[in-house]
Coordinates of C-alpha atoms and ligand atoms in Angstrom, one line a residue:
M38 CA -22.6 -7.0 8.5
R39 CA -19.5 -6.9 10.6
E40 CA -16.4 -8.7 9.5
G41 CA -15.8 -11.6 11.8
S42 CA -19.4 -11.8 12.8
L43 CA -19.5 -15.1 11.1
K44 CA -17.0 -17.7 10.0
L45 CA -16.4 -16.2 6.6
R46 CA -14.5 -18.9 4.8
P47 CA -16.9 -21.8 4.8
Y48 CA -19.7 -19.4 4.2
L49 CA -17.9 -18.0 1.1
D50 CA -17.3 -21.5 -0.3
E51 CA -20.9 -22.3 0.3
V52 CA -22.1 -19.3 -1.7
G53 CA -19.4 -19.8 -4.4
V54 CA -18.0 -16.2 -4.5
M55 CA -16.2 -15.1 -7.6
I56 CA -14.6 -11.7 -7.7
G57 CA -12.8 -9.9 -10.6
L58 CA -11.3 -6.4 -10.3
E59 CA -10.7 -3.7 -12.8
I60 CA -8.3 -1.1 -11.5
H61 CA -7.7 2.3 -13.0
V62 CA -4.2 3.4 -12.2
Q63 CA -3.2 7.0 -13.0
L64 CA 0.3 7.2 -14.3
N65 CA 0.6 10.5 -12.4
K66 CA 4.4 10.5 -12.2
L67 CA 4.5 11.4 -15.9
K68 CA 5.2 15.1 -16.5
T69 CA 2.3 15.6 -19.0
K70 CA -1.0 14.1 -20.1
I71 CA -1.3 11.1 -22.5
F72 CA -2.1 12.9 -25.7
C73 CA -1.2 16.6 -25.1
G74 CA 1.5 18.6 -23.3
C75 CA -0.6 19.8 -20.4
P76 CA 1.3 19.3 -17.1
L77 CA 0.0 17.0 -14.4
D78 CA 0.9 19.1 -11.4
Y79 CA -2.7 20.5 -11.1
H80 CA -3.6 19.1 -7.7
D81 CA -3.2 22.4 -5.9
D82 CA -4.4 24.6 -8.7
E83 CA -7.7 26.1 -9.8
P84 CA -10.1 23.9 -11.8
N85 CA -9.7 24.0 -15.6
T86 CA -6.2 25.7 -15.6
H87 CA -4.4 22.7 -17.1
T88 CA -6.2 22.3 -20.3
C89 CA -5.7 22.8 -24.1
P90 CA -7.7 22.1 -27.3
V91 CA -6.7 18.4 -27.2
C92 CA -7.8 17.5 -23.7
L93 CA -10.9 19.7 -24.1
G94 CA -11.8 17.8 -27.3
L95 CA -12.1 20.9 -29.5
P96 CA -12.7 20.2 -33.2
G97 CA -9.5 19.8 -35.3
S98 CA -7.2 19.0 -32.4
L99 CA -5.1 15.9 -32.8
P100 CA -3.7 13.5 -30.1
V101 CA 0.1 12.8 -29.9
I102 CA 1.1 9.9 -27.8
N103 CA 3.3 10.5 -24.8
R104 CA 6.1 8.1 -25.3
K105 CA 6.9 7.8 -21.6
S106 CA 3.3 6.7 -20.9
V107 CA 3.9 3.7 -23.2
E108 CA 7.1 2.9 -21.4
Y109 CA 5.5 3.2 -18.0
S110 CA 2.7 0.9 -19.1
I111 CA 5.2 -1.7 -20.4
K112 CA 7.0 -1.5 -17.1
V113 CA 3.9 -2.2 -15.2
G114 CA 2.9 -5.0 -17.6
L115 CA 6.3 -6.7 -17.2
A116 CA 6.1 -6.4 -13.4
L117 CA 2.7 -8.1 -13.5
N118 CA 4.3 -11.0 -15.5
C119 CA 2.3 -10.1 -18.6
T120 CA 3.2 -10.6 -22.3
I121 CA 3.8 -7.3 -24.1
E122 CA 1.9 -6.9 -27.4
E123 CA 4.1 -6.6 -30.6
H124 CA 2.0 -3.8 -32.0
T125 CA -0.4 -2.1 -29.7
Q126 CA -3.4 -0.1 -30.9
F127 CA -5.8 2.5 -29.6
Y128 CA -9.6 2.5 -30.2
R129 CA -12.4 4.9 -29.8
K130 CA -15.1 4.0 -27.2
N131 CA -18.1 6.0 -28.1
Y132 CA -20.5 7.4 -25.5
Y133 CA -21.6 10.7 -24.3
Y134 CA -21.1 12.1 -20.8
P135 CA -20.2 15.6 -19.8
D136 CA -16.8 14.6 -18.4
L137 CA -15.9 13.3 -21.9
P138 CA -15.9 16.3 -24.2
K139 CA -15.0 14.5 -27.4
G140 CA -18.0 12.1 -27.2
F141 CA -15.6 9.2 -27.2
Q142 CA -12.8 8.0 -25.0
I143 CA -9.5 6.9 -26.5
T144 CA -8.8 3.5 -25.0
Q145 CA -7.6 0.1 -26.1
Y146 CA -9.7 -2.9 -27.1
D147 CA -7.9 -5.5 -29.3
Y148 CA -4.1 -5.6 -28.9
P149 CA -4.0 -4.0 -25.4
I150 CA -0.4 -3.2 -24.4
A151 CA -0.1 -6.1 -21.9
S152 CA -2.0 -9.4 -21.3
N153 CA -1.9 -12.8 -19.6
G154 CA 0.0 -12.0 -16.4
Y155 CA -0.5 -12.7 -12.7
I156 CA 0.2 -11.6 -9.2
N157 CA 0.7 -13.9 -6.2
I158 CA -1.0 -12.9 -3.0
E159 CA -1.6 -14.3 0.4
G160 CA -5.0 -16.0 0.1
E161 CA -7.3 -17.2 2.9
D162 CA -5.3 -20.4 3.0
G163 CA -1.8 -19.8 1.7
E164 CA -0.3 -18.2 -1.3
I165 CA -2.5 -18.0 -4.4
R166 CA -2.2 -16.7 -7.9
I167 CA -4.5 -14.1 -9.3
R168 CA -4.4 -14.0 -13.1
I169 CA -4.3 -10.7 -14.9
N170 CA -6.4 -10.8 -18.1
R171 CA -4.9 -7.6 -19.5
A172 CA -3.7 -4.1 -18.8
H173 CA -4.7 -1.4 -21.3
M174 CA -4.0 2.3 -21.7
E175 CA -6.6 5.0 -21.9
E176 CA -7.3 8.6 -21.1
D177 CA -8.9 9.7 -17.9
P178 CA -12.1 11.7 -18.2
G179 CA -12.7 15.0 -16.4
R180 CA -13.8 15.2 -12.8
L181 CA -17.5 15.9 -12.0
V182 CA -18.3 17.7 -8.8
H183 CA -22.0 17.4 -7.8
E184 CA -22.7 20.4 -5.7
G185 CA -24.3 19.3 -2.4
G186 CA -22.6 15.9 -2.4
S187 CA -24.7 13.2 -4.1
I188 CA -25.8 13.1 -7.8
E189 CA -29.4 12.6 -6.8
R190 CA -29.6 15.6 -4.5
S191 CA -27.5 18.2 -6.3
K192 CA -29.0 21.0 -8.3
H193 CA -26.1 21.4 -10.6
T194 CA -22.7 19.8 -11.4
L195 CA -19.4 21.4 -12.0
I196 CA -16.7 19.9 -14.3
D197 CA -13.0 20.1 -13.9
Y198 CA -11.1 19.2 -17.0
N199 CA -7.7 19.3 -15.4
R200 CA -7.9 15.5 -15.0
S201 CA -9.1 15.0 -18.6
G202 CA -6.4 13.2 -20.6
V203 CA -4.3 12.0 -17.7
A204 CA -2.8 8.6 -18.7
L205 CA -4.5 5.7 -17.1
L206 CA -3.6 2.0 -17.2
E207 CA -6.6 -0.2 -16.6
I208 CA -5.6 -3.5 -15.0
V209 CA -8.2 -6.3 -15.4
T210 CA -8.0 -9.5 -13.4
E211 CA -9.6 -12.8 -14.1
P212 CA -12.4 -13.7 -11.6
D213 CA -9.9 -15.6 -9.4
I214 CA -10.5 -13.8 -6.2
R215 CA -12.6 -15.7 -3.6
S216 CA -13.3 -13.2 -0.8
P217 CA -13.5 -9.5 0.0
K218 CA -10.3 -9.8 2.1
E219 CA -8.5 -11.4 -0.8
A220 CA -9.6 -8.5 -3.0
R221 CA -8.1 -6.1 -0.5
R222 CA -4.9 -8.0 -0.3
F223 CA -4.7 -8.0 -4.1
L224 CA -5.1 -4.3 -4.2
D225 CA -2.5 -3.7 -1.5
K226 CA -0.1 -5.9 -3.3
L227 CA -0.7 -4.1 -6.6
R228 CA -0.1 -0.8 -4.9
N229 CA 3.0 -2.2 -3.3
I230 CA 4.4 -3.2 -6.8
L231 CA 3.4 0.1 -8.4
G232 CA 5.3 1.9 -5.7
Y233 CA 8.5 0.0 -6.5
L234 CA 8.1 0.9 -10.2
D235 CA 7.9 4.6 -9.4
V236 CA 5.2 5.3 -12.0
V237 CA 2.3 6.4 -9.7
D238 CA 2.1 8.5 -6.6
T239 CA -0.6 6.5 -4.8
T240 CA -1.0 9.2 -2.1
L241 CA -2.8 11.5 -4.6
E242 CA -6.5 11.4 -4.6
G243 CA -8.0 9.2 -7.3
S244 CA -4.7 7.6 -8.3
M245 CA -6.1 4.0 -8.0
R246 CA -9.9 3.6 -8.6
V247 CA -11.4 0.2 -8.5
D248 CA -14.4 -1.4 -10.2
A249 CA -15.3 -4.7 -8.4
N250 CA -17.3 -7.5 -10.2
I251 CA -18.9 -10.1 -8.0
S252 CA -21.1 -13.1 -8.6
L253 CA -22.4 -15.9 -6.4
S254 CA -23.0 -19.6 -7.3
G255 CA -22.3 -19.1 -11.0
G256 CA -25.1 -16.5 -11.2
S257 CA -25.0 -13.1 -12.9
R258 CA -22.5 -10.6 -11.7
S259 CA -22.9 -7.0 -10.4
E260 CA -20.2 -4.4 -10.9
V261 CA -19.6 -1.8 -8.3
K262 CA -18.0 1.1 -9.9
N263 CA -15.4 3.7 -8.9
I264 CA -14.4 2.7 -5.4
S265 CA -11.6 5.0 -4.2
S266 CA -10.1 3.0 -1.4
H267 CA -9.0 -0.6 -0.8
K268 CA -11.0 -0.8 2.4
G269 CA -14.0 0.6 0.5
A270 CA -13.6 -2.2 -2.0
E271 CA -13.6 -4.8 0.8
R272 CA -16.7 -3.2 2.4
A273 CA -18.6 -2.9 -0.9
L274 CA -17.9 -6.6 -1.7
L275 CA -19.0 -7.7 1.7
F276 CA -22.2 -5.8 1.3
E277 CA -22.8 -7.3 -2.2
I278 CA -22.4 -10.8 -0.9
V279 CA -25.1 -10.3 1.7
R280 CA -27.4 -8.5 -0.8
Q281 CA -27.0 -11.1 -3.5
K282 CA -27.4 -14.0 -1.1
N283 CA -30.6 -12.5 0.4
L284 CA -31.9 -11.9 -3.0
L285 CA -31.3 -15.5 -4.1
R286 CA -32.8 -16.8 -0.9
R287 CA -36.0 -15.0 -1.5
G288 CA -36.2 -16.6 -4.9
G289 CA -35.0 -13.4 -6.7
K290 CA -32.4 -13.2 -9.5
V291 CA -29.3 -11.1 -9.6
V292 CA -29.3 -9.0 -12.7
Q293 CA -26.1 -8.0 -14.4
E294 CA -25.9 -4.3 -13.5
T295 CA -23.6 -1.5 -12.6
R296 CA -23.8 -0.3 -9.0
H297 CA -22.4 2.6 -7.0
F298 CA -20.8 2.2 -3.5
D299 CA -22.1 4.9 -1.1
E300 CA -19.1 5.1 1.1
A301 CA -20.9 7.1 3.9
R302 CA -23.8 4.6 4.2
G303 CA -21.7 1.5 3.4
V304 CA -24.2 0.3 0.8
T305 CA -24.3 -0.2 -2.9
V306 CA -27.1 1.2 -5.1
S307 CA -28.1 0.4 -8.6
L308 CA -27.0 2.8 -11.3
R309 CA -27.9 1.2 -14.6
T310 CA -28.1 -2.2 -16.3
K311 CA -24.8 -3.4 -17.8
E312 CA -23.8 -2.1 -21.2
E313 CA -22.3 -4.5 -23.7
A314 CA -19.1 -4.0 -25.7
H315 CA -21.2 -3.6 -28.9
D316 CA -23.0 -0.6 -27.4
Y317 CA -19.8 1.4 -27.6
R318 CA -19.1 0.9 -31.3
Y319 CA -15.4 0.4 -30.7
F320 CA -13.3 1.2 -33.8
P321 CA -9.6 1.9 -34.3
E322 CA -8.4 5.4 -33.5
A323 CA -7.2 6.5 -36.9
D324 CA -5.4 9.6 -35.5
L325 CA -3.0 7.3 -33.7
G326 CA -1.5 4.4 -35.7
P327 CA -0.5 1.1 -34.3
I328 CA 2.7 1.4 -32.1
K329 CA 5.3 -1.2 -32.6
V330 CA 6.5 -1.9 -29.0
A331 CA 7.9 -5.4 -29.4
D332 CA 11.5 -4.2 -29.3
W333 CA 10.9 -1.8 -26.4
A334 CA 10.2 -4.5 -23.8
P335 CA 13.7 -6.0 -23.4
G336 CA 15.3 -2.7 -22.6
I337 CA 12.6 -1.8 -20.1
K338 CA 12.8 -5.2 -18.5
A339 CA 16.5 -4.6 -17.8
T340 CA 15.6 -1.5 -15.8
L341 CA 13.0 -3.2 -13.6
P342 CA 13.9 -2.9 -9.9
E343 CA 13.8 -5.9 -7.6
L344 CA 10.1 -6.4 -6.9
P345 CA 8.5 -6.9 -3.4
D346 CA 8.4 -10.7 -3.4
A347 CA 12.1 -11.1 -4.5
R348 CA 13.2 -8.4 -2.2
R349 CA 11.4 -10.1 0.8
E350 CA 13.1 -13.4 0.0
K351 CA 16.4 -11.6 -0.2
L352 CA 16.0 -9.9 3.2
V353 CA 15.1 -13.2 4.8
S354 CA 18.1 -15.1 3.4
L355 CA 20.7 -12.4 3.5
Y356 CA 19.9 -10.8 6.9
G357 CA 18.3 -13.8 8.7
I358 CA 15.2 -11.8 9.7
T359 CA 11.7 -13.2 10.1
E360 CA 9.2 -13.4 7.2
D361 CA 7.0 -11.0 9.1
H362 CA 9.7 -8.4 9.5
A363 CA 10.7 -8.8 5.9
K364 CA 7.1 -8.5 4.7
S365 CA 6.7 -5.3 6.7
L366 CA 10.0 -3.9 5.5
T367 CA 9.2 -4.6 1.8
S368 CA 5.7 -3.1 2.0
E369 CA 7.4 0.0 0.6
K370 CA 10.6 0.3 -1.4
Q371 CA 11.8 3.3 0.5
L372 CA 11.5 1.4 3.8
A373 CA 13.4 -1.6 2.5
D374 CA 16.1 0.7 1.2
F375 CA 16.2 2.5 4.6
Y376 CA 16.6 -0.8 6.4
E377 CA 19.5 -2.1 4.3
E378 CA 21.3 1.2 4.5
V379 CA 20.9 1.2 8.3
V380 CA 22.2 -2.3 8.7
I381 CA 25.2 -1.8 6.5
K382 CA 26.2 1.5 8.1
C383 CA 25.6 0.3 11.6
S384 CA 27.5 -3.0 11.0
N385 CA 30.4 -1.1 9.6
Y386 CA 30.7 0.9 12.7
F387 CA 31.5 -2.4 14.5
K388 CA 33.8 -3.6 11.7
P389 CA 36.5 -5.7 13.3
D390 CA 39.1 -5.0 10.6
E391 CA 39.6 -2.0 8.2
S392 CA 40.5 -4.3 5.4
I393 CA 37.0 -5.8 5.2
D394 CA 34.9 -3.7 2.9
Y395 CA 31.5 -5.4 3.1
Y396 CA 30.4 -6.4 6.6
I397 CA 27.0 -7.3 8.0
R398 CA 26.6 -8.2 11.6
D399 CA 23.8 -10.7 12.2
D400 CA 22.7 -9.3 15.6
I401 CA 22.6 -5.8 14.1
A402 CA 20.4 -7.0 11.2
L403 CA 17.9 -8.5 13.7
L404 CA 18.1 -5.5 16.0
A405 CA 17.5 -3.0 13.2
A406 CA 14.5 -5.0 11.9
A407 CA 12.9 -5.1 15.3
W408 CA 13.4 -1.4 16.0
I409 CA 12.3 -0.3 12.5
V410 CA 9.3 -2.5 12.2
D411 CA 8.1 -2.9 15.8
V412 CA 8.8 0.6 17.0
L413 CA 9.7 3.2 14.4
K414 CA 7.0 2.2 11.9
G415 CA 4.3 2.3 14.6
E416 CA 5.4 5.8 15.7
L417 CA 5.4 7.0 12.1
N418 CA 2.0 5.6 11.4
Y419 CA 0.7 7.2 14.5
R420 CA 1.9 10.6 13.2
N421 CA 0.8 9.8 9.7
L422 CA 4.4 10.2 8.5
G423 CA 6.5 8.2 5.9
I424 CA 9.9 6.8 6.4
E425 CA 11.5 10.0 4.9
A426 CA 10.6 11.7 8.2
F427 CA 13.4 9.8 9.9
S428 CA 17.1 9.9 8.8
V429 CA 19.3 6.9 8.3
E430 CA 22.0 8.6 10.3
N431 CA 19.7 9.0 13.4
M432 CA 18.7 5.3 13.2
V433 CA 22.3 4.2 13.0
Q434 CA 23.3 6.3 15.9
L435 CA 20.4 5.0 18.0
L436 CA 21.1 1.4 17.2
I437 CA 24.7 1.9 18.2
L438 CA 23.7 3.2 21.5
I439 CA 21.4 0.2 22.0
A440 CA 23.9 -2.3 20.7
E441 CA 26.6 -1.0 23.0
D442 CA 24.1 -1.3 25.9
K443 CA 24.3 2.4 26.7
I444 CA 20.6 3.0 26.8
T445 CA 17.6 0.9 27.7
D446 CA 14.7 -0.1 25.4
A447 CA 12.5 2.3 27.2
S448 CA 14.9 5.1 26.5
G449 CA 15.3 4.0 22.9
N450 CA 11.5 4.4 22.5
E451 CA 11.6 7.8 24.1
C452 CA 14.4 8.8 21.8
I453 CA 12.4 7.9 18.7
R454 CA 9.4 9.9 19.9
K455 CA 11.5 12.9 20.7
L456 CA 13.3 12.7 17.3
L457 CA 9.9 12.7 15.5
D458 CA 8.3 15.4 17.6
V459 CA 11.1 17.9 18.2
G460 CA 14.1 16.7 16.1
G461 CA 17.8 16.5 17.0
T462 CA 20.1 13.5 17.2
P463 CA 20.0 10.5 19.5
E464 CA 23.3 11.4 21.1
K465 CA 22.1 14.9 21.9
I466 CA 18.7 13.7 23.3
V467 CA 20.4 11.1 25.4
E468 CA 22.7 13.7 26.8
E469 CA 20.1 16.4 27.4
E470 CA 17.5 14.0 28.9
G471 CA 20.1 12.1 30.9
L472 CA 19.1 8.8 29.4
L473 CA 22.4 7.1 29.6
K474 CA 21.9 3.8 31.4
A475 CA 22.2 4.3 35.1
R476 CA 25.0 2.2 36.3
G477 CA 26.6 1.1 39.6
D478 CA 25.7 3.1 42.6
I479 CA 22.5 4.7 41.3
V480 CA 21.0 1.3 40.5
T481 CA 22.3 -0.3 43.7
I482 CA 20.8 2.4 45.8
A483 CA 17.5 2.2 44.0
V484 CA 17.4 -1.6 44.4
E485 CA 18.2 -1.4 48.1
E486 CA 15.6 1.4 48.7
V487 CA 12.9 -0.6 46.9
I488 CA 13.6 -3.7 49.0
A489 CA 13.5 -1.7 52.2
E490 CA 10.2 0.0 51.2
N491 CA 8.4 -3.1 50.1
P492 CA 8.7 -5.8 52.8
Q493 CA 5.4 -7.4 51.8
A494 CA 6.6 -8.1 48.2
V495 CA 9.9 -9.4 49.6
E496 CA 7.9 -11.7 51.9
D497 CA 5.7 -12.9 49.0
Y498 CA 8.8 -13.8 47.0
R499 CA 10.3 -15.7 49.8
S500 CA 7.1 -17.7 50.2
G501 CA 7.2 -18.7 46.6
K502 CA 5.4 -16.0 44.6
Q503 CA 7.8 -15.5 41.7
E504 CA 5.8 -12.6 40.2
A505 CA 6.7 -10.4 43.3
V506 CA 10.1 -9.8 41.6
N507 CA 8.3 -8.2 38.7
F508 CA 6.7 -5.8 41.0
L509 CA 10.0 -4.9 42.7
M510 CA 11.6 -4.5 39.3
G511 CA 8.9 -2.1 38.2
Q512 CA 9.6 0.0 41.3
V513 CA 13.3 0.1 40.5
M514 CA 12.5 1.2 37.0
K515 CA 10.3 3.9 38.3
K516 CA 13.1 5.2 40.6
T517 CA 15.7 5.2 37.8
R518 CA 13.2 6.5 35.2
G519 CA 13.6 3.4 33.0
R520 CA 17.4 3.8 32.7
A521 CA 18.5 0.6 34.5
G522 CA 19.0 -2.7 32.5
A523 CA 16.1 -5.1 33.3
K524 CA 18.2 -8.2 33.4
E525 CA 20.8 -6.6 35.7
V526 CA 18.1 -5.3 38.1
R527 CA 16.4 -8.6 38.3
E528 CA 19.7 -10.3 39.2
M529 CA 20.5 -7.7 41.8
I530 CA 17.1 -8.0 43.5
I531 CA 17.1 -11.8 43.6
Q532 CA 20.6 -11.8 45.0
R533 CA 19.6 -9.5 47.8
I534 CA 16.3 -11.2 48.9
Ligands
ADP38 P1 -16.9 -7.0 -19.8 O1 -16.3 -7.1 -21.2 O2 -18.3 -7.2 -19.7 O3 -16.4 -5.8 -19.0 P2 -14.8 -8.7 -18.9 O4 -14.7 -10.1 -19.4 O5 -13.9 -7.6 -19.4 O6 -16.3 -8.3 -19.1 O7 -14.7 -8.8 -17.3 C1 -14.7 -7.6 -16.6 C2 -14.4 -8.0 -15.1 O8 -15.4 -8.9 -14.6 C3 -13.1 -8.8 -15.0 O9 -12.4 -8.3 -13.9 C4 -13.6 -10.2 -14.8 O10 -12.7 -10.9 -14.0 C5 -14.9 -10.0 -14.0 N1 -15.8 -11.1 -14.2 C6 -16.1 -11.8 -15.3 N2 -17.0 -12.7 -15.0 C7 -17.3 -12.7 -13.7 C8 -18.1 -13.5 -12.8 N3 -18.9 -14.4 -13.2 N4 -18.1 -13.1 -11.5 C9 -17.3 -12.1 -11.0 N5 -16.5 -11.4 -11.8 C10 -16.5 -11.7 -13.1
MG39 MG1 -14.6 -4.6 -19.2
ZN40 ZN1 -4.2 19.3 -22.8

């Protein structure tokens, strides 16, 4: 089914969609795994090179909790508006699978580190609140590689235990999400918040894995496991809506089961019927006592950065930029930092009086937002680059050239592309490429030539066709290679014809 092929909202209400997500977040900015000292920088290394008796589950080995992993988890819990448990506790979840060498996973059950929070997102009709049931800590299993691609077709499977024992935080929402698009927005917002907290590098493979639960009309739910991208989650949920709806229409029943999303084919397939909590024989992990974390939270709370929603509101009220620009600028902390630094540095260049030490110019704030969001970000995305690929100094220099009306918008665009593709500084590029705004004679000559060369367009304008001016302007721009100011050229043409 193609998104947009039907009016989704009424359709979703009609079928009573309920979606709840479970997101496994790898706390991969830690230096070591959760219960041993194995380092986490294994991504470029050979399989099974970052292991020890603890994360291989060898007999007699004992887990020791990574203190920082608890701090990071509290940090995330607080950012998701959760209550932090007074004493948190680990449990053994018993099951056998080759990626889990101990035969049980150390996870949490009762007394999870954080619970009862929420995230606000932009829903189908306005802002909505998605409740967080809990966030609990656990260890990541190893990674299975099915040779030949799929589990059904492969003759054998390889196991890499480098991932075994990486600290995970599993974030579980209430079933408050009403559409696949809302699910995707929730995931994007969560990633956004996690980025601000600096606890996870979400660019690393497998750093955010999603299990998506979905039911229709109060029926049983299916759970699609281990989806690796936000877009994948949206697609898997759309597929499930159609599948469940068709099943119900034919008089069938949705069974509670675990399904797998086949990314390549865009379909979900049944894996197994749903297991119940009692199947796992949860019991307290005696090798790790309860951890009293009640008095950690206030200190950690004090170190929380300004989060995306608050930052967005601040950018709107302090700099007077639009909601859309603010939203885009706060999609990443680094980008918001970049923007503010640029505005302040650039404003201060124009400072009217040395004795003022904090100065922001309104027009610079708007100009910077427009150039960073509407131009720079697009060029970065196109090249698959992050904001760190562009320096604050270059942006400031470029904005000064634009604000002082020394170069045109077209040249500004060209400058950004050149800076990204070959490097340099705006001033150098402008000089080398001769991008300084053509003034006086050059423009006058170009205007006069264009008028002489295009009598038909001049005639059209005189007989009332306003758009003929645009054509003439285009011709002048061509002659001056985009270096003449549009307003100025327009006035010159109209004056002469
Ligand atoms: P379990 O213990 O079986 O895993 P949980 O209560 O922990 O069940 O819920 C797991 C996930 O399933 C949560 O994200 C929750 O929001 C979601 N969920 C629960 N009931 C439904 C439902 N009827 N429809 C969709 N999602 C649901
Ligand atoms: Mg569960
Ligand atoms: Zn280890």
